[in-house]
Short mmCIF file of C-alpha atoms and ligand atoms in Angstrom, two decimals:
data_model
loop_
_atom_site.label_atom_id
_atom_site.label_comp_id
_atom_site.label_asym_id
_atom_site.label_seq_id
_atom_site.Cartn_x
_atom_site.Cartn_y
_atom_site.Cartn_z
CA UNK A 1 -77.00 17.80 132.67
CA UNK A 2 -77.38 17.11 136.36
CA UNK A 3 -78.08 19.90 138.84
CA UNK A 4 -77.02 20.41 142.45
CA UNK A 5 -78.02 22.83 145.17
CA UNK A 6 -75.52 25.63 145.74
CA UNK A 7 -74.53 24.83 149.33
CA UNK A 8 -77.63 24.63 151.47
CA UNK A 9 -79.35 27.39 149.50
CA UNK A 10 -82.51 26.65 147.56
CA UNK A 11 -80.88 27.57 144.22
CA UNK A 12 -79.95 24.76 141.87
CA UNK A 13 -77.07 25.11 139.46
CA UNK A 14 -75.67 22.96 136.65
CA UNK A 15 -73.01 20.70 138.20
CA UNK A 16 -70.81 21.63 135.27
CA UNK A 17 -70.54 25.38 135.15
CA UNK A 18 -68.85 27.34 132.39
CA UNK A 19 -66.15 29.83 133.39
CA UNK A 20 -64.91 32.47 130.97
CA UNK A 21 -61.62 33.57 132.51
CA UNK A 22 -59.47 33.56 129.38
CA UNK A 23 -60.02 33.72 125.61
CA UNK A 24 -60.96 37.42 125.31
CA UNK A 25 -59.37 40.42 123.71
CA UNK A 26 -59.24 40.33 119.90
CA UNK A 27 -62.40 40.00 117.82
CA UNK A 28 -61.45 36.43 116.94
CA UNK A 29 -61.02 35.53 120.63
CA UNK A 30 -64.30 37.16 121.55
CA UNK A 31 -66.06 35.24 118.74
CA UNK A 32 -64.66 31.94 120.05
CA UNK A 33 -65.63 32.88 123.59
CA UNK A 34 -69.17 33.53 122.36
CA UNK A 35 -69.24 30.16 120.58
CA UNK A 36 -68.14 28.48 123.82
CA UNK A 37 -71.04 30.13 125.71
CA UNK A 38 -73.45 28.91 123.00
CA UNK A 39 -71.94 25.39 123.18
CA UNK A 40 -72.40 25.48 126.97
CA UNK A 41 -76.09 26.40 126.58
CA UNK A 42 -76.57 23.65 124.00
CA UNK A 43 -74.96 21.14 126.36
CA UNK A 44 -77.45 21.96 129.10
CA UNK A 45 -75.19 24.23 131.17
CA UNK A 46 -77.27 26.95 132.84
CA UNK A 47 -74.66 28.39 135.22
CA UNK A 48 -71.94 30.80 134.11
CA UNK A 49 -69.02 32.17 136.18
CA UNK A 50 -67.09 35.29 135.33
CA UNK A 51 -65.31 38.14 137.16
CA UNK A 52 -64.98 41.86 136.64
CA UNK A 53 -61.21 41.47 136.29
CA UNK A 54 -61.27 38.81 133.55
CA UNK A 55 -59.85 40.50 130.43
CA UNK A 56 -60.27 43.79 132.29
CA UNK A 57 -64.06 43.77 131.99
CA UNK A 58 -64.30 42.30 128.48
CA UNK A 59 -65.21 38.83 129.76
CA UNK A 60 -68.33 40.17 131.43
CA UNK A 61 -69.24 42.14 128.32
CA UNK A 62 -68.82 39.11 126.04
CA UNK A 63 -70.80 36.86 128.39
CA UNK A 64 -73.64 39.36 128.69
CA UNK A 65 -73.83 39.82 124.92
CA UNK A 66 -73.69 36.05 124.29
CA UNK A 67 -76.59 35.46 126.72
CA UNK A 68 -78.74 38.28 125.41
CA UNK A 69 -82.22 37.04 124.56
CA UNK A 70 -81.96 34.01 126.87
CA UNK A 71 -84.62 33.64 129.56
CA UNK A 72 -82.97 35.20 132.62
CA UNK A 73 -84.84 32.98 135.08
CA UNK A 74 -83.29 29.88 133.44
CA UNK A 75 -79.73 31.07 134.01
CA UNK A 76 -77.51 31.41 137.06
CA UNK A 77 -74.89 34.13 136.66
CA UNK A 78 -71.91 34.43 138.99
CA UNK A 79 -69.35 37.22 139.12
CA UNK A 80 -66.65 38.45 141.49
CA UNK A 81 -65.00 41.53 142.90
CA UNK A 82 -61.59 42.25 144.41
CA UNK A 83 -58.94 42.94 141.76
CA UNK A 84 -58.58 46.31 140.04
CA UNK A 85 -60.48 46.77 136.74
CA UNK A 86 -60.51 49.65 134.30
CA UNK A 87 -58.06 52.02 132.68
CA UNK A 88 -54.43 52.35 133.77
CA UNK A 89 -53.35 53.70 136.10
CA UNK A 90 -55.90 52.20 138.45
CA UNK A 91 -57.14 54.35 141.35
CA UNK A 92 -56.16 53.65 144.95
CA UNK A 93 -59.66 52.41 145.80
CA UNK A 94 -60.01 50.15 142.73
CA UNK A 95 -58.88 47.10 144.65
CA UNK A 96 -59.91 45.03 147.65
CA UNK A 97 -63.24 44.67 149.41
CA UNK A 98 -63.84 48.13 150.88
CA UNK A 99 -67.46 49.20 150.91
CA UNK A 100 -66.54 51.69 148.18
CA UNK A 101 -65.03 49.10 145.83
CA UNK A 102 -67.75 46.46 146.43
CA UNK A 103 -70.62 48.91 145.83
CA UNK A 104 -69.01 50.43 142.73
CA UNK A 105 -67.83 46.99 141.61
CA UNK A 106 -71.32 45.46 141.45
CA UNK A 107 -72.62 48.41 139.40
CA UNK A 108 -69.77 48.04 136.92
CA UNK A 109 -70.38 44.30 136.59
CA UNK A 110 -74.14 44.70 136.04
CA UNK A 111 -73.48 47.40 133.41
CA UNK A 112 -71.04 45.17 131.49
CA UNK A 113 -73.26 42.11 131.81
CA UNK A 114 -76.36 44.12 130.80
CA UNK A 115 -78.29 42.55 133.67
CA UNK A 116 -80.15 43.97 136.63
CA UNK A 117 -78.86 41.36 139.06
CA UNK A 118 -76.40 38.46 139.36
CA UNK A 119 -77.31 35.27 141.14
CA UNK A 120 -74.04 35.03 143.07
CA UNK A 121 -71.61 37.84 143.99
CA UNK A 122 -68.25 36.58 145.21
CA UNK A 123 -65.30 38.09 147.03
CA UNK A 124 -62.54 37.03 144.63
CA UNK A 125 -59.94 36.98 147.45
CA UNK A 126 -59.76 37.87 151.17
CA UNK A 127 -58.93 41.49 151.95
CA UNK A 128 -56.46 41.79 154.80
CA UNK A 129 -56.95 45.55 155.11
CA UNK A 130 -60.72 46.05 155.28
CA UNK A 131 -62.52 45.08 158.49
CA UNK A 132 -64.51 41.90 157.89
CA UNK A 133 -67.59 43.68 159.31
CA UNK A 134 -67.33 46.32 156.57
CA UNK A 135 -66.92 43.65 153.88
CA UNK A 136 -69.90 41.57 154.94
CA UNK A 137 -72.09 44.64 155.49
CA UNK A 138 -71.29 45.81 151.93
CA UNK A 139 -72.13 42.39 150.46
CA UNK A 140 -75.34 42.21 152.52
CA UNK A 141 -76.32 45.65 151.21
CA UNK A 142 -75.68 44.48 147.61
CA UNK A 143 -78.17 41.65 148.30
CA UNK A 144 -80.69 43.97 149.96
CA UNK A 145 -80.50 46.28 146.96
CA UNK A 146 -81.51 43.32 144.77
CA UNK A 147 -78.27 43.47 142.78
CA UNK A 148 -77.20 39.95 143.85
CA UNK A 149 -79.26 37.09 145.25
CA UNK A 150 -76.53 35.18 147.10
CA UNK A 151 -73.00 35.84 148.28
CA UNK A 152 -69.87 33.70 148.25
CA UNK A 153 -66.11 33.86 148.52
CA UNK A 154 -63.10 32.58 146.61
CA UNK A 155 -59.83 31.23 147.99
CA UNK A 156 -60.61 32.11 151.57
CA UNK A 157 -59.15 29.84 154.29
CA UNK A 158 -61.43 27.76 156.50
CA UNK A 159 -60.94 30.26 159.33
CA UNK A 160 -61.80 33.23 157.12
CA UNK A 161 -64.89 31.45 155.78
CA UNK A 162 -66.12 30.66 159.29
CA UNK A 163 -65.69 34.27 160.46
CA UNK A 164 -67.27 35.73 157.30
CA UNK A 165 -70.21 33.34 157.46
CA UNK A 166 -70.92 34.16 161.11
CA UNK A 167 -71.06 37.89 160.35
CA UNK A 168 -73.12 37.38 157.21
CA UNK A 169 -75.58 35.31 159.18
CA UNK A 170 -75.95 38.07 161.76
CA UNK A 171 -76.92 40.27 158.80
CA UNK A 172 -79.50 37.68 157.73
CA UNK A 173 -77.64 36.67 154.55
CA UNK A 174 -75.04 33.89 155.10
CA UNK A 175 -72.42 32.68 152.67
CA UNK A 176 -73.53 29.93 150.31
CA UNK A 177 -70.34 29.17 148.36
CA UNK A 178 -66.60 28.97 148.32
CA UNK A 179 -64.64 29.01 145.03
CA UNK A 180 -61.28 27.29 145.48
CA UNK A 181 -58.91 25.52 143.11
CA UNK A 182 -59.53 21.73 143.22
CA UNK A 183 -58.46 18.89 140.98
CA UNK A 184 -56.90 15.43 141.21
CA UNK A 185 -53.55 17.25 141.41
CA UNK A 186 -54.51 20.07 143.84
CA UNK A 187 -56.46 18.82 146.82
CA UNK A 188 -55.71 21.25 149.59
CA UNK A 189 -59.34 22.06 150.35
CA UNK A 190 -59.95 18.50 151.54
CA UNK A 191 -58.36 18.92 154.95
CA UNK A 192 -59.85 22.18 156.29
CA UNK A 193 -62.08 24.07 153.83
CA UNK A 194 -64.34 21.18 152.94
CA UNK A 195 -65.03 19.96 156.50
CA UNK A 196 -65.73 23.54 157.63
CA UNK A 197 -68.01 24.22 154.68
CA UNK A 198 -69.87 20.93 155.15
CA UNK A 199 -70.60 21.97 158.72
CA UNK A 200 -71.75 25.47 157.66
CA UNK A 201 -73.79 24.41 154.63
CA UNK A 202 -71.46 26.08 152.10
CA UNK A 203 -70.85 24.44 148.72
CA UNK A 204 -67.65 24.45 146.66
CA UNK A 205 -67.58 25.75 143.07
CA UNK A 206 -64.20 24.43 142.08
CA UNK A 207 -61.90 26.02 139.52
CA UNK A 208 -59.39 24.44 137.14
CA UNK A 209 -60.69 20.89 137.59
CA UNK A 210 -58.65 19.83 134.52
CA UNK A 211 -55.60 21.59 136.00
CA UNK A 212 -55.86 24.12 133.17
CA UNK A 213 -55.71 21.38 130.52
CA UNK A 214 -52.90 19.25 132.03
CA UNK A 215 -55.27 16.51 133.12
CA UNK A 216 -56.55 16.16 129.54
CA UNK A 217 -53.24 14.35 128.95
CA UNK A 218 -52.26 16.51 125.97
CA UNK A 219 -48.97 17.67 127.56
CA UNK A 220 -46.54 14.78 127.26
CA UNK A 221 -43.29 14.44 129.24
CA UNK A 222 -40.17 15.35 127.27
CA UNK A 223 -42.19 16.63 124.30
CA UNK A 224 -42.81 20.10 122.84
CA UNK A 225 -45.80 21.94 124.25
CA UNK A 226 -48.73 21.58 121.84
CA UNK A 227 -49.18 24.72 119.70
CA UNK A 228 -52.29 26.77 120.50
CA UNK A 229 -52.55 25.39 124.05
CA UNK A 230 -52.71 27.45 127.24
CA UNK A 231 -49.11 26.58 128.03
CA UNK A 232 -47.99 28.46 124.90
CA UNK A 233 -50.29 31.45 125.43
CA UNK A 234 -47.99 34.05 127.04
CA UNK A 235 -50.76 36.62 127.55
CA UNK A 236 -53.11 34.03 128.98
CA UNK A 237 -52.50 31.29 131.46
CA UNK A 238 -48.94 30.20 130.53
CA UNK A 239 -47.59 31.54 133.76
CA UNK A 240 -50.10 29.73 135.96
CA UNK A 241 -49.94 26.39 134.21
CA UNK A 242 -46.13 26.12 134.55
CA UNK A 243 -46.40 24.42 137.93
CA UNK A 244 -47.93 21.33 136.29
CA UNK A 245 -45.50 20.98 133.36
CA UNK A 246 -42.67 19.20 135.18
CA UNK A 247 -41.84 15.80 133.69
CA UNK A 248 -42.60 13.89 136.89
CA UNK A 249 -46.14 15.31 136.98
CA UNK A 250 -46.75 14.75 133.25
CA UNK A 251 -45.45 11.16 133.50
CA UNK A 252 -47.82 10.39 136.36
CA UNK A 253 -50.74 12.08 134.56
CA UNK A 254 -50.22 9.79 131.53
CA UNK A 255 -50.89 6.84 133.85
CA UNK A 256 -54.51 8.05 134.16
CA UNK A 257 -55.13 7.23 130.51
CA UNK A 258 -55.94 3.51 130.99
CA UNK A 259 -58.14 4.30 133.99
CA UNK A 260 -60.17 6.75 131.92
CA UNK A 261 -60.25 4.27 129.05
CA UNK A 262 -61.62 1.49 131.28
CA UNK A 263 -64.47 3.81 132.29
CA UNK A 264 -65.19 4.86 128.71
CA UNK A 265 -64.16 8.42 129.45
CA UNK A 266 -61.61 10.81 128.00
CA UNK A 267 -59.00 12.01 130.47
CA UNK A 268 -60.61 15.49 130.63
CA UNK A 269 -63.97 13.88 131.42
CA UNK A 270 -62.33 11.76 134.13
CA UNK A 271 -60.83 14.90 135.68
CA UNK A 272 -64.16 16.75 135.77
CA UNK A 273 -66.04 13.67 137.05
CA UNK A 274 -63.39 13.21 139.80
CA UNK A 275 -64.10 16.57 141.47
CA UNK A 276 -67.83 15.91 141.26
CA UNK A 277 -67.43 12.72 143.37
CA UNK A 278 -66.92 15.03 146.39
CA UNK A 279 -70.40 15.70 147.76
CA UNK A 280 -69.41 19.13 149.07
CA UNK A 281 -68.75 20.24 145.48
CA UNK A 282 -71.75 22.07 144.04
CA UNK A 283 -70.17 22.53 140.60
CA UNK A 284 -67.05 21.94 138.55
CA UNK A 285 -66.04 25.16 136.88
CA UNK A 286 -64.65 24.31 133.46
CA UNK A 287 -62.98 26.62 130.99
CA UNK A 288 -62.57 26.12 127.26
CA UNK A 289 -60.69 27.61 124.36
CA UNK A 290 -62.97 26.02 121.76
CA UNK A 291 -66.59 24.87 121.75
CA UNK A 292 -65.73 21.21 121.17
CA UNK A 293 -64.02 21.11 124.55
CA UNK A 294 -67.23 22.19 126.26
CA UNK A 295 -69.18 19.49 124.42
CA UNK A 296 -66.61 16.85 125.47
CA UNK A 297 -66.23 17.90 129.09
CA UNK A 298 -69.93 18.21 129.81
CA UNK A 299 -70.30 14.45 129.38
CA UNK A 300 -68.70 14.11 132.83
CA UNK A 301 -72.07 15.15 134.33
CA UNK A 302 -73.66 12.39 136.33
CA UNK A 303 -70.68 10.01 136.03
CA UNK A 304 -70.04 7.78 139.05
CA UNK A 305 -66.41 6.71 139.41
CA UNK A 306 -66.24 3.34 141.20
CA UNK A 307 -64.18 3.14 144.43
CA UNK A 308 -61.54 0.89 142.88
CA UNK A 309 -60.96 3.42 140.06
CA UNK A 310 -60.67 6.21 142.66
CA UNK A 311 -57.96 4.14 144.33
CA UNK A 312 -56.16 3.53 141.07
CA UNK A 313 -56.13 7.29 140.43
CA UNK A 314 -54.46 7.94 143.79
CA UNK A 315 -51.87 5.24 143.14
CA UNK A 316 -51.18 6.53 139.64
CA UNK A 317 -50.61 10.12 140.82
CA UNK A 318 -48.70 9.22 143.98
CA UNK A 319 -46.64 12.08 145.40
CA UNK A 320 -47.31 14.64 142.68
CA UNK A 321 -50.62 15.45 144.40
CA UNK A 322 -50.54 18.70 146.47
CA UNK A 323 -52.69 18.60 149.57
CA UNK A 324 -50.97 20.90 152.07
CA UNK A 325 -53.38 23.62 153.27
CA UNK A 326 -50.35 25.90 153.69
CA UNK A 327 -50.27 26.13 149.89
CA UNK A 328 -53.55 28.09 149.72
CA UNK A 329 -53.43 30.94 147.16
CA UNK A 330 -51.39 33.72 148.77
CA UNK A 331 -51.65 36.10 145.85
CA UNK A 332 -53.16 38.90 147.94
CA UNK A 333 -50.98 41.44 149.74
CA UNK A 334 -50.59 40.96 153.49
CA UNK A 335 -49.00 44.34 154.15
CA UNK A 336 -50.48 47.71 153.41
CA UNK A 337 -48.92 49.34 150.35
CA UNK A 338 -49.16 52.81 151.91
P1 LIG B 1 -59.89 24.01 133.41
O1 LIG B 1 -59.05 23.24 134.32
O2 LIG B 1 -61.20 23.47 132.97
O3 LIG B 1 -59.00 24.38 132.12
C1 LIG B 1 -59.59 24.77 130.94
C2 LIG B 1 -58.56 24.73 129.81
O4 LIG B 1 -58.08 23.42 129.63
C3 LIG B 1 -59.20 25.15 128.51
O5 LIG B 1 -59.22 26.54 128.34
C4 LIG B 1 -58.34 24.43 127.50
O6 LIG B 1 -57.13 25.19 127.32
C5 LIG B 1 -58.00 23.12 128.24
N1 LIG B 1 -59.01 22.08 127.96
C6 LIG B 1 -60.30 22.04 128.43
N2 LIG B 1 -60.91 20.95 127.98
C7 LIG B 1 -60.02 20.26 127.24
C8 LIG B 1 -60.09 19.04 126.54
N3 LIG B 1 -61.22 18.33 126.52
N4 LIG B 1 -59.00 18.63 125.88
C9 LIG B 1 -57.85 19.35 125.89
N5 LIG B 1 -57.73 20.53 126.54
C10 LIG B 1 -58.80 20.98 127.23
O7 LIG B 1 -60.26 25.40 134.08
P2 LIG B 1 -59.76 26.93 133.97
O8 LIG B 1 -58.37 27.04 134.46
O9 LIG B 1 -60.08 27.45 132.63
O10 LIG B 1 -60.70 27.58 135.03
C11 LIG B 1 -62.12 27.45 134.86
C12 LIG B 1 -62.86 28.64 135.43
O11 LIG B 1 -62.60 28.72 136.80
C13 LIG B 1 -62.42 29.99 134.90
O12 LIG B 1 -62.97 30.32 133.68
C14 LIG B 1 -62.93 30.89 135.99
O13 LIG B 1 -64.33 31.07 135.85
C15 LIG B 1 -62.65 30.06 137.23
N6 LIG B 1 -61.36 30.45 137.86
C16 LIG B 1 -61.46 31.02 139.07
C17 LIG B 1 -60.32 31.45 139.76
C18 LIG B 1 -60.49 32.10 141.08
O14 LIG B 1 -59.52 32.66 141.60
N7 LIG B 1 -61.67 32.12 141.65
C19 LIG B 1 -58.96 31.28 139.18
C20 LIG B 1 -58.97 30.58 137.90
C21 LIG B 1 -60.15 30.18 137.29
P3 LIG B 1 -56.27 25.19 125.94
O15 LIG B 1 -57.11 24.58 124.86
O16 LIG B 1 -56.02 26.66 125.72
O17 LIG B 1 -55.05 24.42 126.24
#
């Protein structure tokens, strides 16, 4: 495993970080999720990303239990707050980044993880209804209370990151990371977020580097979706992966196979190695539905993709690449519900 600094902080993290978004719920799923965490540790991964909302709190519980007994100082644990967690119906203050939700959110996460602090606490989305001053003050207070060591954001625009970082710096904390989607197919951070973050010393921890499995090449144009894959998992990611399952995208993706082959890589390894070529990326955040995938994908660590292969990748994918910053995740409400 190779390690990188998280932005310009002094903390090093494994450049391949394991994320446990899906694969929780039933006992069987939780057992597999635990095996994936063990496989990650065995592969040299020391950094783990989760969120309070994943599987409505179960993902944090399973991660905490799987890491029990490990030396805490040798691990970097990341979690996030924004979305509602807990029993239905959710309370009116169970969402967003109000001081109330952030302060209660960190306590819930630490309880589920069975830890006394996380290394990185992230705002899972931007909150259009809480003053940015209140948000950053709450995150700074979480740090001052020793419940998190660093703070970061996820899917914030360049402008939001700049404003948040300025306030956080006034509070003596500063943002160290941004967690956006980034892959060969989804490159929108390159135009605004990455240049801004480079200037501010903020690193990217990028999610879905394999485009949720599509860049592994297992989805073939004109063919049935493979059984047991995310695309067939209605309660998991099937909805989010749909965007990539059009025949024109899948046909282009198949053209990456010979490029990966020439480099002695599987397509999934090529996809993970590709995001790591960007020097503003602190880590590629990979998911897995079985431990063998972790063992395969981790071999992308330290791989250098030659310039001519990077060019071949761009030519192969052509116009199925999305790079318009206007496409940034707009899943948060922009109008008050009440
Ligand atoms: P990936 O792009 O790494 O997709 C992982 C999925 O791809 C696996 O679950 C598996 O699905 C498939 N896969 C992985 N490796 C292989 C392989 N070698 N061969 C074939 N199929 C493979 O990332 P995720 O979408 O899982 O996201 C990773 C992490 O990023 C999350 O766990 C979470 O921590 C974070 N995240 C953050 C978000 C945010 O808003 N901040 C949003 C989404 C994710 P299967 O076998 O089921 O087909």
